[in-house]
XYZ file of C-alpha atoms in Angstrom:
558
model
C -1.037 71.746 -94.922
C -1.307 74.614 -92.462
C -0.573 77.173 -95.169
C -3.206 75.611 -97.425
C -5.781 75.988 -94.679
C -4.943 79.640 -94.256
C -4.982 80.373 -97.972
C -8.531 79.114 -98.348
C -11.016 81.846 -99.336
C -12.430 83.843 -96.436
C -15.786 82.353 -95.511
C -18.230 82.491 -92.659
C -21.226 80.465 -91.609
C -24.731 81.601 -92.375
C -25.360 82.190 -88.666
C -22.219 84.337 -88.435
C -23.347 86.334 -91.435
C -26.743 86.973 -89.855
C -25.110 88.102 -86.617
C -22.783 90.346 -88.617
C -25.752 91.878 -90.396
C -27.478 92.571 -87.093
C -24.336 94.164 -85.664
C -24.139 96.388 -88.740
C -27.670 97.735 -88.198
C -26.538 100.339 -85.595
C -23.987 101.604 -88.114
C -26.769 102.048 -90.675
C -28.901 103.954 -88.183
C -25.908 106.055 -87.189
C -25.202 106.805 -90.840
C -28.772 107.848 -91.498
C -29.316 109.977 -88.387
C -25.882 111.441 -87.607
C -24.259 111.569 -91.047
C -26.719 111.500 -93.950
C -29.533 113.620 -92.514
C -27.261 116.510 -91.362
C -25.498 116.375 -94.733
C -28.785 116.645 -96.626
C -29.918 119.356 -94.236
C -26.756 121.337 -94.965
C -27.430 121.078 -98.693
C -31.010 122.217 -98.123
C -29.868 125.211 -96.053
C -27.469 126.189 -98.833
C -30.484 126.805 -101.060
C -32.205 129.036 -98.525
C -31.781 132.674 -97.564
C -31.445 132.045 -93.848
C -30.310 134.364 -91.117
C -29.606 133.672 -87.476
C -33.173 134.536 -86.529
C -36.366 134.015 -88.461
C -37.519 131.535 -91.126
C -35.618 130.931 -94.321
C -36.637 131.685 -97.894
C -35.980 129.338 -100.813
C -33.536 130.912 -103.302
C -32.285 127.846 -105.191
C -28.700 128.213 -106.399
C -28.518 131.941 -105.692
C -26.142 131.470 -102.755
C -23.742 129.537 -104.968
C -23.817 132.245 -107.634
C -23.150 134.858 -104.938
C -20.155 132.866 -103.743
C -18.681 132.765 -107.253
C -18.923 136.547 -107.514
C -17.501 137.135 -104.031
C -13.949 138.456 -104.293
C -12.987 137.007 -100.903
C -13.731 133.489 -102.121
C -11.034 133.650 -104.803
C -8.456 134.842 -102.283
C -9.479 132.147 -99.800
C -9.296 129.459 -102.479
C -5.823 130.614 -103.490
C -4.534 130.573 -99.917
C -6.128 127.180 -99.244
C -4.544 125.737 -102.391
C -1.136 127.050 -101.299
C -1.642 125.589 -97.828
C -2.627 122.187 -99.195
C 0.218 122.215 -101.708
C 2.802 122.689 -98.964
C 1.153 119.990 -96.883
C 1.249 117.563 -99.799
C 4.978 118.143 -100.260
C 5.647 117.657 -96.542
C 3.573 114.487 -96.269
C 4.894 112.898 -99.469
C 8.517 113.604 -98.545
C 8.326 112.592 -94.882
C 6.238 109.476 -95.492
C 8.519 108.294 -98.280
C 11.623 108.775 -96.115
C 10.009 107.000 -93.176
C 9.014 103.988 -95.263
C 12.500 103.744 -96.741
C 14.237 104.127 -93.380
C 12.100 101.581 -91.528
C 12.868 98.988 -94.174
C 16.579 99.274 -93.414
C 16.320 98.769 -89.648
C 15.858 95.624 -87.570
C 12.776 94.821 -85.514
C 13.887 96.054 -82.081
C 15.289 99.238 -83.494
C 12.016 100.013 -85.203
C 10.032 99.485 -81.986
C 12.215 101.944 -80.075
C 11.861 104.524 -82.837
C 8.078 104.153 -82.750
C 8.148 105.157 -79.100
C 10.105 108.337 -79.844
C 7.853 109.238 -82.739
C 4.788 109.008 -80.484
C 5.788 112.338 -78.895
C 4.320 114.593 -81.639
C 1.031 112.686 -81.408
C 0.888 113.023 -77.618
C 1.457 116.787 -77.935
C -0.913 117.255 -80.877
C -2.898 120.468 -80.337
C -3.257 122.981 -83.188
C -4.609 125.624 -80.803
C -1.762 125.296 -78.316
C 0.864 125.230 -81.055
C -0.617 128.283 -82.778
C -0.657 130.332 -79.575
C 2.850 129.171 -78.685
C 4.153 130.310 -82.081
C 2.105 133.502 -81.820
C 3.957 134.213 -78.579
C 7.243 133.485 -80.343
C 6.327 135.991 -83.081
C 5.103 138.616 -80.586
C 8.374 140.563 -80.588
C 8.601 140.726 -84.365
C 6.482 142.000 -87.253
C 5.902 138.556 -88.765
C 2.132 138.608 -88.198
C 1.612 142.292 -89.031
C 2.366 142.413 -92.748
C 0.019 140.378 -94.984
C 2.878 138.806 -96.956
C 4.989 137.858 -93.958
C 1.937 136.675 -92.023
C 0.919 134.427 -94.899
C 4.305 132.699 -95.036
C 4.598 132.549 -91.250
C 1.204 130.836 -91.167
C 2.225 128.342 -93.849
C 5.472 127.632 -91.998
C 3.715 126.911 -88.708
C 1.122 124.778 -90.498
C 3.888 122.840 -92.251
C 5.610 122.166 -88.903
C 2.340 121.002 -87.358
C 1.732 118.740 -90.354
C 5.319 117.503 -90.099
C 4.797 116.426 -86.489
C 1.537 114.618 -87.203
C 2.931 112.739 -90.190
C 5.972 111.741 -88.128
C 3.753 109.907 -85.664
C 1.170 108.434 -88.020
C 3.701 107.921 -90.810
C 5.990 105.955 -88.508
C 3.136 103.537 -87.799
C 2.429 103.127 -91.516
C 6.132 102.715 -92.270
C 6.418 100.013 -89.610
C 3.460 98.077 -91.017
C 4.906 98.377 -94.524
C 8.435 97.317 -93.535
C 7.560 93.627 -93.956
C 8.192 92.880 -97.619
C 5.795 90.514 -99.293
C 7.379 87.464 -100.939
C 8.063 87.937 -104.625
C 5.461 86.762 -107.063
C 2.521 86.722 -104.665
C 0.877 89.957 -105.712
C 1.487 92.840 -108.063
C -0.406 95.253 -105.833
C 1.780 97.781 -104.107
C 0.652 98.527 -100.539
C 3.222 101.306 -100.230
C 1.837 103.204 -103.209
C -1.712 102.675 -101.960
C -0.778 104.046 -98.517
C 0.908 107.134 -99.949
C -2.041 107.875 -102.248
C -4.528 107.530 -99.387
C -2.379 109.829 -97.236
C -2.344 112.474 -99.969
C -6.125 112.270 -100.371
C -6.455 112.712 -96.602
C -4.171 115.763 -96.707
C -6.345 117.438 -99.344
C -9.570 116.656 -97.479
C -8.313 117.813 -94.087
C -6.642 120.889 -95.587
C -9.979 122.029 -96.981
C -11.461 121.870 -93.461
C -8.546 123.474 -91.588
C -9.789 126.147 -89.182
C -8.253 126.021 -85.687
C -4.779 127.201 -86.662
C -6.189 130.219 -88.485
C -8.348 131.196 -85.552
C -5.603 130.888 -82.949
C -2.641 132.242 -84.930
C -3.913 135.111 -87.110
C -7.734 135.155 -86.941
C -7.702 135.142 -90.738
C -5.737 138.377 -90.979
C -4.108 140.672 -91.550
C -6.325 141.946 -94.366
C -7.686 138.416 -94.943
C -4.217 137.277 -96.020
C -4.496 133.998 -94.086
C -8.191 133.393 -94.620
C -8.863 129.863 -95.842
C -12.082 128.645 -97.436
C -13.213 127.039 -94.179
C -12.441 130.199 -92.196
C -14.409 132.276 -94.709
C -17.341 129.861 -94.371
C -17.201 130.353 -90.603
C -17.147 134.153 -90.933
C -20.064 134.194 -93.365
C -22.115 131.885 -91.147
C -21.381 133.151 -87.653
C -20.040 136.680 -88.037
C -22.205 137.892 -90.920
C -25.041 135.563 -89.796
C -25.706 134.428 -93.372
C -26.404 130.754 -92.813
C -27.453 130.123 -96.414
C -24.225 131.354 -98.002
C -22.164 129.695 -95.285
C -23.961 126.415 -95.901
C -23.219 126.774 -99.619
C -19.483 126.872 -98.940
C -19.843 124.031 -96.446
C -21.697 121.981 -99.051
C -18.935 122.458 -101.608
C -16.338 121.401 -99.035
C -18.505 118.461 -97.964
C -18.933 117.184 -101.511
C -15.212 117.389 -102.298
C -14.294 115.670 -99.039
C -16.963 113.027 -99.641
C -15.669 112.228 -103.118
C -12.115 111.908 -101.782
C -13.387 109.549 -99.091
C -15.190 107.346 -101.607
C -12.138 107.233 -103.907
C -9.940 106.250 -100.972
C -12.376 103.554 -99.838
C -12.597 102.069 -103.336
C -8.793 102.100 -103.595
C -8.436 100.253 -100.290
C -11.244 97.762 -100.836
C -10.504 96.970 -104.475
C -6.863 96.261 -103.600
C -7.937 94.078 -100.660
C -5.849 95.901 -98.088
C -5.425 93.985 -94.832
C -3.566 94.280 -91.541
C -2.426 90.728 -90.991
C 0.123 88.742 -88.972
C 3.496 88.661 -90.689
C 5.693 85.591 -90.945
C 9.377 85.536 -89.956
C 10.421 85.214 -93.597
C 8.867 88.616 -94.266
C 11.152 90.254 -91.685
C 13.314 92.970 -93.309
C 17.051 92.644 -92.834
C 19.166 95.759 -92.298
C 21.796 96.336 -94.923
C 24.643 98.713 -95.583
C 22.257 101.668 -95.582
C 21.165 101.196 -91.949
C 23.385 104.025 -90.695
C 21.994 106.328 -93.370
C 18.469 105.339 -92.368
C 19.149 106.152 -88.713
C 20.610 109.510 -89.753
C 17.498 110.307 -91.801
C 15.237 109.405 -88.897
C 17.322 111.542 -86.519
C 17.040 114.559 -88.833
C 13.279 114.064 -89.184
C 12.871 113.834 -85.412
C 14.945 116.977 -84.851
C 12.783 118.919 -87.311
C 9.681 117.650 -85.543
C 11.097 118.725 -82.169
C 11.907 122.168 -83.590
C 8.251 122.554 -84.528
C 7.323 121.706 -80.941
C 9.964 123.977 -79.394
C 7.522 126.805 -78.490
C 5.408 124.244 -76.650
C 8.444 123.043 -74.714
C 9.203 126.660 -73.788
C 5.670 127.024 -72.427
C 6.170 123.918 -70.300
C 9.172 125.248 -68.426
C 6.939 126.724 -65.731
C 5.946 124.510 -62.831
C 2.315 124.654 -63.906
C 3.271 123.335 -67.330
C 5.229 120.416 -65.906
C 2.468 119.457 -63.479
C -0.184 119.662 -66.175
C 1.590 117.082 -68.271
C 0.695 114.577 -65.587
C -2.905 115.719 -65.374
C -2.478 118.175 -62.474
C -3.834 121.515 -63.777
C -2.517 124.506 -61.858
C -1.968 128.191 -62.470
C 0.082 130.844 -60.753
C -1.295 133.569 -62.976
C -3.510 136.160 -61.324
C -5.714 136.720 -64.369
C -6.930 133.106 -64.447
C -7.543 131.408 -61.070
C -6.582 127.806 -60.458
C -10.267 126.860 -60.119
C -11.016 128.041 -63.653
C -8.067 126.124 -65.048
C -9.223 122.987 -63.242
C -12.826 123.414 -64.417
C -11.806 123.977 -68.043
C -9.493 120.960 -68.023
C -12.038 118.617 -66.432
C -14.886 119.897 -68.616
C -12.825 119.224 -71.707
C -11.813 115.732 -70.594
C -14.597 113.949 -68.696
C -17.431 114.211 -71.288
C -15.041 113.111 -74.030
C -13.810 110.190 -71.913
C -17.353 108.967 -71.291
C -18.299 109.408 -74.932
C -15.236 107.533 -76.170
C -15.488 104.612 -73.740
C -19.272 104.181 -73.686
C -20.267 105.031 -77.270
C -17.511 105.567 -79.798
C -15.135 102.666 -79.140
C -17.897 100.024 -78.753
C -19.625 101.310 -81.895
C -16.375 101.262 -83.876
C -15.337 97.822 -82.657
C -18.671 96.094 -83.246
C -19.118 97.649 -86.685
C -15.632 96.578 -87.774
C -16.142 93.123 -86.271
C -19.386 92.730 -88.206
C -17.786 93.640 -91.535
C -14.259 92.270 -91.221
C -14.806 89.055 -89.258
C -18.467 87.982 -89.343
C -18.684 89.136 -92.991
C -22.446 89.328 -93.691
C -21.844 89.620 -97.466
C -19.043 87.064 -97.645
C -16.066 88.103 -99.758
C -17.880 91.349 -100.673
C -18.425 92.452 -97.063
C -15.791 95.227 -97.195
C -17.908 97.052 -99.756
C -20.286 97.884 -96.910
C -17.668 100.457 -95.939
C -18.773 102.498 -98.949
C -21.887 103.443 -96.976
C -19.608 105.301 -94.543
C -16.921 106.329 -97.034
C -18.215 109.866 -97.823
C -17.503 110.806 -94.182
C -14.117 109.039 -93.958
C -12.137 112.309 -93.947
C -14.901 114.611 -92.745
C -14.350 116.610 -89.568
C -17.097 118.308 -87.592
C -16.647 121.519 -89.618
C -19.012 121.029 -92.618
C -21.888 119.732 -90.450
C -21.441 122.040 -87.457
C -23.795 124.692 -88.859
C -26.662 122.211 -89.124
C -26.059 120.898 -85.604
C -25.828 124.473 -84.314
C -29.258 125.263 -85.768
C -30.769 122.102 -84.298
C -29.212 122.632 -80.882
C -30.484 126.213 -80.930
C -34.044 125.063 -81.664
C -33.857 122.428 -78.932
C -32.347 124.823 -76.410
C -29.201 122.708 -76.040
C -26.621 125.412 -76.712
C -24.381 126.146 -73.705
C -25.047 122.732 -72.224
C -22.896 119.649 -71.756
C -25.065 117.855 -74.316
C -23.928 120.341 -76.984
C -20.304 119.429 -76.286
C -20.757 116.022 -77.903
C -19.568 115.859 -81.501
C -21.250 113.648 -84.141
C -18.464 111.064 -83.664
C -17.033 111.458 -87.161
C -13.632 110.263 -85.943
C -15.136 106.788 -85.547
C -15.232 106.283 -89.308
C -11.438 105.997 -89.860
C -11.369 103.655 -86.854
C -14.007 101.431 -88.467
C -11.866 101.180 -91.612
C -8.656 100.330 -89.727
C -10.242 97.695 -87.496
C -12.151 96.184 -90.425
C -8.906 95.612 -92.312
C -7.392 94.192 -89.123
C -10.209 91.681 -88.653
C -10.127 90.782 -92.331
C -6.410 90.032 -92.117
C -6.810 87.885 -89.003
C -9.998 86.054 -89.999
C -8.271 83.425 -92.215
C -5.746 82.853 -89.445
C -8.597 82.155 -87.017
C -10.416 80.008 -89.595
C -7.407 77.710 -89.942
C -7.089 77.380 -86.155
C -10.810 76.652 -85.854
C -10.562 73.855 -88.404
C -7.753 72.372 -86.340
C -10.110 72.650 -83.332
C -7.696 74.744 -81.309
C -9.218 76.047 -78.049
C -9.855 79.764 -77.520
C -8.873 80.549 -81.126
C -10.936 83.727 -81.320
C -9.602 84.982 -77.988
C -5.950 84.289 -78.866
C -5.913 85.167 -82.551
C -8.484 87.960 -82.899
C -9.670 89.552 -79.666
C -6.416 89.922 -77.715
C -4.304 91.057 -80.730
C -6.923 93.746 -81.468
C -6.773 95.330 -78.001
C -3.648 97.483 -78.659
C -5.296 98.965 -81.749
C -8.508 99.599 -79.812
C -6.660 101.358 -76.990
C -4.687 103.430 -79.518
C -7.987 104.379 -81.159
C -9.426 105.451 -77.794
C -6.347 107.515 -76.935
C -6.374 109.122 -80.386
C -10.037 110.027 -80.044
C -9.402 111.560 -76.621
C -6.413 113.588 -77.848
C -8.289 114.998 -80.841
C -11.579 115.691 -79.046
C -10.145 117.222 -75.880
C -7.974 119.550 -77.959
C -10.561 120.435 -80.574
C -11.556 124.075 -80.926
C -14.264 124.604 -83.542
C -17.089 122.554 -82.028
C -16.875 123.830 -78.409
C -16.157 127.348 -79.699
C -19.560 127.356 -81.471
C -21.646 125.401 -79.009
C -20.448 126.803 -75.658
C -20.533 130.578 -75.214
C -20.916 130.465 -71.435
C -17.522 131.194 -69.770
C -18.446 128.790 -66.986
C -18.638 125.976 -69.550
C -15.489 126.925 -71.442
C -13.073 124.097 -72.259
C -9.302 124.548 -72.321
C -8.813 125.456 -75.981
C -11.697 127.936 -75.969
C -10.379 129.526 -72.769
C -7.028 130.136 -74.452
C -8.720 131.789 -77.435
C -10.902 133.899 -75.138
C -7.862 135.135 -73.236
C -5.889 135.873 -76.399
C -8.695 137.571 -78.325
C -9.931 139.520 -75.302
C -6.482 140.928 -74.509
C -7.058 139.840 -70.914
C -3.395 138.959 -70.514
C -0.059 139.336 -72.198
C 0.706 136.609 -74.774
C 3.741 135.575 -72.741
C 1.505 135.035 -69.703
C -1.020 133.123 -71.769
C 1.753 130.814 -72.972
C 2.183 129.683 -69.356
C -1.363 128.307 -69.506
C -0.947 126.388 -72.762
C 0.109 123.224 -70.983
C -2.477 123.139 -68.174
C -5.346 124.124 -70.458
C -4.599 122.355 -73.740
C -1.873 119.790 -73.141
C -3.065 118.076 -69.974
C -2.128 114.414 -69.685
C 0.426 114.655 -72.513
C 2.999 112.639 -70.549
C 0.379 109.974 -69.888
C -0.562 109.832 -73.566
C 3.120 109.643 -74.548
C 3.738 106.657 -72.271
C 0.531 104.873 -73.301
C 1.040 105.453 -77.030
C 4.713 104.526 -76.780
C 3.996 101.238 -75.036
C 1.202 100.338 -77.430
C 3.228 101.221 -80.520
C 6.352 99.448 -79.315
C 4.631 96.264 -78.156
C 1.296 96.219 -79.975
C 2.457 96.584 -83.586
C 5.262 93.991 -83.832
C 4.127 91.086 -85.967
C 1.534 93.112 -87.900
C 1.880 93.655 -91.620
C -0.027 95.977 -93.954
C -0.469 94.159 -97.230
C -2.561 94.302 -100.378
C -3.967 91.476 -102.431
C -6.308 88.576 -101.880
C -5.626 85.065 -100.739
C -2.616 84.822 -103.009
C -0.866 87.437 -100.940
C -1.443 85.676 -97.648
C 1.620 85.492 -95.469
C 0.455 84.495 -92.016
C 2.311 82.959 -89.112
C 0.468 80.207 -87.286
C 0.338 80.390 -83.509
C-alpha cells in the first residue's frame, strides 16, 4: 500500500502550483536582465566596429568574416580542440573507473572515500596551480620552446581536470552506485551522467582562460593561445570590442546549444535524485580489492597534480593560510596587503552567496521541482535557463565591462559581483532533488504524518544547499578573469589578481611568489576540506541518482 502511494503520478494542488509560479517569477526576471539581455547585447556588439573609446559603427557580419581570415584564429582553434580532446579522455576514463569502483564497495567504505576525494575540490584554484607549476618549471626550458610549452600546458591542464573530476566524479559515482531493480526502466542513468559530463567538458574547455594567463600568458609565440584567450587579447589588448564580441558570440552560441542538449537529455529521461531503498544497496564482490586499488591509483595521480601546491604550503604562512589566517614573511608584499587581498576576495562573495545566490537557487528549484506550477511538465521550465547551464562569466564579461564603464562602476566593490551564472547548475541539481523527494512527501502527507515537509524535503536538502554554497565560494573567491577585468586599482586587488600582478610585473622571484600562493589563493582550504568531507560523507548516504518516471521509483519510507 505504501509503495502504491509513492508510485502515484507526481501532482500538486492548484494553490501550490500558483505559489510555484510566483516563486519562479524572480528566475524569469533574472533570466531576462542578467542572462538574456547581456547575451543579446554581446551579439549586437559583434556586429559593430567598436573600440574602447567612442561610439560604434554598424558593420554587420564583417567582424565574423575578419575572424575567419585571421591566421591566429585557426591556431587557437587547433590548440583548443587539442585541449578539449585531452580533457574528454581524462574525464571519460576517470569517471568510468570511479563509477565501476564505487559499485564494488560497501556503504561505509564509499563514505570514507568521498571524504578523501573532497581534497582536490577544496584546493581547486587554476591560478594557484598554474603559478605553482610555473615555479616548478622555472629551472627548465619547458615553457620556453613553443612545442614543449604546448605539451607542458596540456599536461598541467589535464592534471587540474583530473583533480576536479575526482571530486565531482566521486559524488556522481556514489549516487549511481545504487542499482535500480531489474525491469523498472530501460533508461541508463550512468550513460546519461557520462554524456552530460562530456558536454560540460567541451563547454568549459571553450571558455578556459585562467590557466593560460597564469602559466604561459598565451605564449611562447602564441603556442598556448586558446580561442577564449585570443578573444580576450582582441578585446582588451587590441581594444577591438567588435571582433572580440564576435568570438565571444560564437563561444556563447556553442555553449548555449550544449546546455540545451544537456537539459533536454536530463528532463526527457526524468532524472531525479531520490531516496534509495535498502534493496538497492550494492554488495561488494570479489572485485572489491581491485576497486580499492583503482581508487588508490586515481587518488595518487590527483595528489601528484597537487604536489606543487603542497610544496608552496610548507612555509608557515602557507600552513596558517589554510585555516584562514593570511600572513606573509616576504618583504616585497606586506602582511597588510595579503590580508586586504584575502578579505576583499572573500567577504563580498560570502555576502553574495548567502544573501542572493543560495536563496535564489533554492526557491527557484523548489518552485519547479516541488510546487510544480506546470504539473508533470514543470521540469521543462529549466529550458528557459538551459542556454546558460555551462556558461561562465567569460562570454558576457565584455558586455558587463562596457556597462560598468558607462556607469562608472569599474574599480569598485560593486564591479566585483559576477552575474551569478554558477547558480544555474545549482538550480538543476536541486530541482532534480525536489522532484525525487516530492512523491515521498506526497505519500507521507496522504498518511497525515506530521512535519512531513520538514523531515522529508527541507532537512534532507540542507547538505546539498551547504555544498552548493561552499562550491560557489570556492569558485568565486579563486576566480581570475572577472576581477582581473573589473578591478585595476592595486588597493582593490583580490588574491588571484595579486599573484598575477606579481608574476607578470617581475616584482619577485617565482620561488618567492610561490610562498604566497596559499595565503592569497588557497585561504580556508582546510576549512573547506572539513566541511565538504563531512557533508559528502554524511549528507549523500541514502540518495540515489536515477532515470525514469514513476515506474522507476524506488523510495524508502521514513
